[in-house]
CSV table of C-alpha atoms in Angstrom, one decimal:
chain,number,residue,atom,x,y,z
L,24,ALA,CA,137.5,181.4,77.2
L,25,GLN,CA,141.6,181.3,77.1
L,26,SER,CA,143.6,183.4,79.0
L,27,VAL,CA,147.2,184.4,79.1
L,28,THR,CA,148.9,184.8,82.5
L,29,GLN,CA,152.3,186.9,82.8
L,30,LEU,CA,153.6,186.3,85.9
L,31,ASP,CA,156.5,189.3,86.3
L,32,SER,CA,156.3,192.8,85.3
L,33,GLN,CA,159.3,193.7,84.4
L,34,VAL,CA,162.5,191.5,84.6
L,35,PRO,CA,166.1,193.5,85.0
L,36,VAL,CA,169.5,190.9,84.0
L,37,PHE,CA,173.0,192.4,83.4
L,38,GLU,CA,174.3,192.3,80.0
L,39,GLU,CA,175.6,188.3,79.2
L,40,ALA,CA,173.0,186.9,82.5
L,41,PRO,CA,170.8,183.8,81.7
L,42,VAL,CA,166.5,185.3,81.6
L,43,GLU,CA,163.4,183.6,81.4
L,44,LEU,CA,160.0,185.8,81.0
L,45,ARG,CA,157.7,183.2,83.1
L,46,CYS,CA,154.1,182.8,81.1
L,47,ASN,CA,151.1,180.1,81.9
L,48,TYR,CA,148.0,179.9,79.7
L,49,SER,CA,144.1,178.8,80.5
L,50,SER,CA,142.6,176.7,77.6
L,51,SER,CA,139.8,173.5,77.5
L,52,VAL,CA,141.0,172.6,74.1
L,53,SER,CA,144.8,173.1,72.1
L,54,VAL,CA,146.4,175.7,71.2
L,55,TYR,CA,148.9,177.9,69.3
L,56,LEU,CA,151.2,180.2,71.4
L,57,PHE,CA,153.1,183.0,70.9
L,58,TRP,CA,156.1,185.6,71.9
L,59,TYR,CA,155.7,189.1,70.9
L,60,VAL,CA,158.4,191.6,71.3
L,61,GLN,CA,158.3,195.4,71.1
L,62,TYR,CA,160.7,197.3,71.4
L,63,PRO,CA,160.9,201.5,72.9
L,64,ASN,CA,158.0,203.4,70.4
L,65,GLN,CA,158.2,200.4,67.5
L,66,GLY,CA,154.6,197.5,67.6
L,67,LEU,CA,154.9,194.5,67.8
L,68,GLN,CA,156.8,192.1,65.9
L,69,LEU,CA,156.6,188.1,66.3
L,70,LEU,CA,159.4,186.9,67.8
L,71,LEU,CA,158.7,182.1,68.4
L,72,LYS,CA,155.5,180.3,68.0
L,73,TYR,CA,154.6,177.4,69.3
L,74,LEU,CA,151.7,175.1,66.5
L,75,SER,CA,152.4,171.3,67.7
L,76,GLY,CA,155.6,169.3,66.8
L,77,SER,CA,158.6,169.7,69.2
L,78,THR,CA,157.8,171.1,72.9
L,79,LEU,CA,161.3,174.0,72.4
L,80,VAL,CA,160.5,176.0,69.9
L,81,GLU,CA,163.5,178.8,69.2
L,82,SER,CA,163.8,182.4,67.0
L,83,ILE,CA,166.5,183.8,65.4
L,84,ASN,CA,168.1,185.7,68.0
L,85,GLY,CA,168.7,183.2,70.5
L,86,PHE,CA,165.8,183.0,72.6
L,87,GLU,CA,164.3,179.5,73.4
L,88,ALA,CA,160.5,178.7,74.4
L,89,GLU,CA,159.6,175.5,75.7
L,90,PHE,CA,155.3,174.7,75.4
L,91,ASN,CA,154.6,172.5,78.0
L,92,LYS,CA,151.3,170.7,78.2
L,93,SER,CA,150.9,169.9,82.1
L,94,GLN,CA,152.1,172.6,83.7
L,95,THR,CA,150.1,175.1,80.7
L,96,SER,CA,153.1,177.3,80.3
L,97,PHE,CA,155.6,178.8,77.5
L,98,HIS,CA,158.1,180.6,79.1
L,99,LEU,CA,160.7,182.4,77.2
L,100,ARG,CA,164.1,181.9,77.6
L,101,LYS,CA,167.9,182.9,76.4
L,102,PRO,CA,171.2,182.2,78.5
L,103,SER,CA,172.9,185.1,77.7
L,104,VAL,CA,171.3,188.8,76.9
L,105,HIS,CA,172.3,192.3,75.0
L,106,ILE,CA,171.8,195.9,75.8
L,107,SER,CA,169.6,195.1,72.7
L,108,ASP,CA,167.6,192.9,74.1
L,109,THR,CA,166.1,195.6,76.4
L,110,ALA,CA,162.1,195.5,75.0
L,111,GLU,CA,158.2,194.2,76.3
L,112,TYR,CA,157.6,191.1,75.8
L,113,PHE,CA,153.9,189.6,75.2
L,114,CYS,CA,153.0,185.9,75.8
L,115,ALA,CA,149.9,185.0,73.2
L,116,VAL,CA,147.9,182.4,72.5
L,117,THR,CA,145.0,181.0,70.5
L,118,ILE,CA,142.6,178.3,69.8
L,119,SER,CA,144.5,175.9,67.2
L,120,GLY,CA,142.8,176.0,64.0
L,121,ASN,CA,142.0,179.4,64.6
L,122,THR,CA,141.1,182.2,62.3
L,123,GLY,CA,143.9,184.7,63.6
L,124,LYS,CA,142.7,186.4,66.8
L,125,LEU,CA,144.8,185.9,69.9
L,126,ILE,CA,145.1,186.8,74.0
L,127,PHE,CA,148.0,188.6,74.7
L,128,GLY,CA,148.5,188.6,77.8
L,129,GLN,CA,149.8,191.2,80.4
L,130,GLY,CA,154.0,192.3,78.6
L,131,THR,CA,157.1,191.7,81.0
L,132,THR,CA,159.5,194.3,80.2
L,133,LEU,CA,162.4,193.5,80.0
L,134,GLN,CA,165.7,195.6,81.4
L,135,VAL,CA,168.6,195.0,80.5
L,136,LYS,CA,172.0,196.8,82.3
L,137,PRO,CA,175.1,197.4,82.0
G,7,ASP,CA,157.5,193.5,53.3
G,8,VAL,CA,153.8,193.4,55.3
G,9,LYS,CA,152.9,197.0,55.9
G,10,VAL,CA,150.1,198.4,58.4
G,11,THR,CA,150.6,201.8,58.4
G,12,GLN,CA,148.6,204.4,61.4
G,13,SER,CA,147.5,207.5,60.3
G,14,SER,CA,148.9,209.7,63.1
G,15,ARG,CA,151.8,209.0,65.8
G,16,TYR,CA,150.1,211.1,68.6
G,17,LEU,CA,147.1,212.3,68.3
G,18,VAL,CA,145.3,215.2,71.5
G,19,LYS,CA,142.2,215.6,71.7
G,20,ARG,CA,139.3,217.1,73.7
G,21,THR,CA,136.8,214.7,76.0
G,22,GLY,CA,133.0,214.5,73.6
G,23,GLU,CA,135.5,214.6,70.7
G,24,LYS,CA,134.5,211.9,67.7
G,25,VAL,CA,137.7,210.5,67.0
G,26,PHE,CA,139.1,208.8,63.6
G,27,LEU,CA,142.2,206.4,63.7
G,28,GLU,CA,143.0,206.0,59.9
G,29,CYS,CA,144.9,202.4,59.9
G,30,VAL,CA,145.9,200.8,56.6
G,31,GLN,CA,147.3,197.7,55.6
G,32,ASP,CA,149.3,196.4,51.8
G,33,MET,CA,149.2,193.1,51.7
G,34,ASP,CA,145.9,192.4,50.5
G,35,HIS,CA,145.0,190.8,54.4
G,36,GLU,CA,141.2,189.6,55.0
G,37,ASN,CA,142.1,190.2,59.6
G,38,MET,CA,142.8,192.8,60.6
G,39,PHE,CA,142.2,193.7,64.3
G,40,TRP,CA,142.5,197.1,66.9
G,41,TYR,CA,143.9,196.8,70.3
G,42,ARG,CA,144.6,199.1,72.8
G,43,GLN,CA,147.3,198.6,75.1
G,44,ASP,CA,148.2,199.8,78.4
G,45,PRO,CA,150.7,199.7,80.7
G,46,GLY,CA,149.7,196.7,83.4
G,47,LEU,CA,147.0,195.4,81.3
G,48,GLY,CA,148.3,193.6,77.8
G,49,LEU,CA,146.6,194.5,75.3
G,50,ARG,CA,142.7,194.0,74.6
G,51,LEU,CA,140.9,193.4,71.6
G,52,ILE,CA,138.3,196.0,70.2
G,53,TYR,CA,137.4,194.8,68.0
G,54,PHE,CA,138.0,192.6,64.3
G,55,SER,CA,137.6,192.3,60.8
G,56,TYR,CA,137.1,189.0,59.0
G,57,ASP,CA,136.2,190.2,55.1
G,58,VAL,CA,135.6,194.0,53.8
G,59,LYS,CA,132.0,195.2,55.7
G,60,MET,CA,132.3,193.1,58.4
G,61,LYS,CA,133.2,193.7,62.1
G,62,GLU,CA,133.1,191.9,64.8
G,63,LYS,CA,133.3,193.3,69.0
G,64,GLY,CA,136.6,191.8,70.7
G,65,ASP,CA,137.3,192.2,74.7
G,66,ILE,CA,136.2,196.0,75.2
G,67,PRO,CA,134.3,197.6,72.2
G,68,GLU,CA,132.1,200.4,74.6
G,69,GLY,CA,131.9,203.6,73.4
G,70,TYR,CA,133.9,202.5,70.0
G,71,SER,CA,133.4,201.9,66.9
G,72,VAL,CA,134.8,200.7,63.8
G,73,SER,CA,134.4,201.5,59.6
G,74,ARG,CA,135.5,198.8,56.8
G,75,GLU,CA,134.3,200.4,53.5
G,76,LYS,CA,137.5,198.1,52.0
G,77,LYS,CA,139.8,195.5,52.1
G,78,GLU,CA,143.2,197.7,53.0
G,79,ARG,CA,141.3,200.2,55.8
G,80,PHE,CA,140.1,200.1,59.1
G,81,SER,CA,139.2,202.6,60.9
G,82,LEU,CA,138.4,202.9,64.6
G,83,ILE,CA,135.8,205.0,65.8
G,84,LEU,CA,135.6,206.7,69.4
G,85,GLU,CA,132.0,208.3,69.3
G,86,SER,CA,132.5,210.5,72.0
G,87,ALA,CA,136.1,210.9,73.1
G,88,SER,CA,136.7,210.4,76.9
G,89,THR,CA,139.9,210.9,79.7
G,90,ASN,CA,139.5,207.3,80.6
G,91,GLN,CA,140.2,206.6,76.4
G,92,THR,CA,143.6,207.8,76.7
G,93,SER,CA,146.3,204.7,75.9
G,94,MET,CA,147.5,203.2,72.8
G,95,TYR,CA,145.9,201.6,70.1
G,96,LEU,CA,147.7,199.5,67.7
G,97,CYS,CA,146.2,198.5,64.7
G,98,ALA,CA,147.3,195.0,63.6
G,99,SER,CA,146.7,193.0,59.9
G,100,SER,CA,147.2,188.9,59.6
G,101,SER,CA,145.9,185.9,56.5
G,102,PRO,CA,143.1,184.5,57.1
G,103,ARG,CA,145.0,181.8,59.3
G,104,GLY,CA,147.2,184.5,61.0
G,105,ALA,CA,147.8,183.1,64.1
G,106,VAL,CA,149.6,180.5,61.7
G,107,TYR,CA,151.6,182.7,60.3
G,108,GLY,CA,151.4,185.3,63.2
G,109,TYR,CA,150.0,188.9,62.2
G,110,THR,CA,151.7,192.7,61.4
G,111,PHE,CA,151.5,195.2,63.5
G,112,GLY,CA,150.9,198.6,63.1
G,113,SER,CA,154.1,201.7,65.2
G,114,GLY,CA,150.8,202.3,67.1
G,115,THR,CA,148.6,205.9,67.8
G,116,ARG,CA,148.7,207.4,71.5
G,117,LEU,CA,145.5,209.2,72.1
G,118,THR,CA,145.9,211.9,74.4
G,119,VAL,CA,141.3,212.6,75.5
G,120,VAL,CA,142.0,216.0,77.7
């Protein structure tokens, strides 16, 4: 079975500082990896995903994540955060080729302070 | 845009009541999912459905049932609500290769059982 561990429940950071949200997964087979974001009082939205190919994937709003197979990690980074990035972030995994059942991590709350 | 609509944003029910949470999607998606979201636990899958009248148990199905009589509608039923079912409930839908293209989530129903 697959599992996902997000190592930090809360990450406070000042505006314009860099941030890293950590995600480790466990699986005996190939996986697809995802980051979802949940802004206050909203549902989850897909931020970025790794399916295959380049291990570095990027989102349209400046986030990036790197798939590291040897360390079974998929950490999310942004070099300079904004107040508007305040949200809860979820890492998720599914088996490659799976029909779509996602397993989510516990979530990390990113709090960007002015 | 794909829309997933959950009928209630906030709901307060009494212990022992039968509770129906409704979810409707407008993109002809085959897959639909019910998750509950609790602080520190992330999203946990309750039930999912790959087609009309089909359902499969997720990780925490106890105390819940589902109904999918039409493709666009997926209902979560709490047969006899209990206080430990107080939570945020999220519905999602996807195409058959949903993990590749991403889920679309509703805004959630915050259920309080008193």
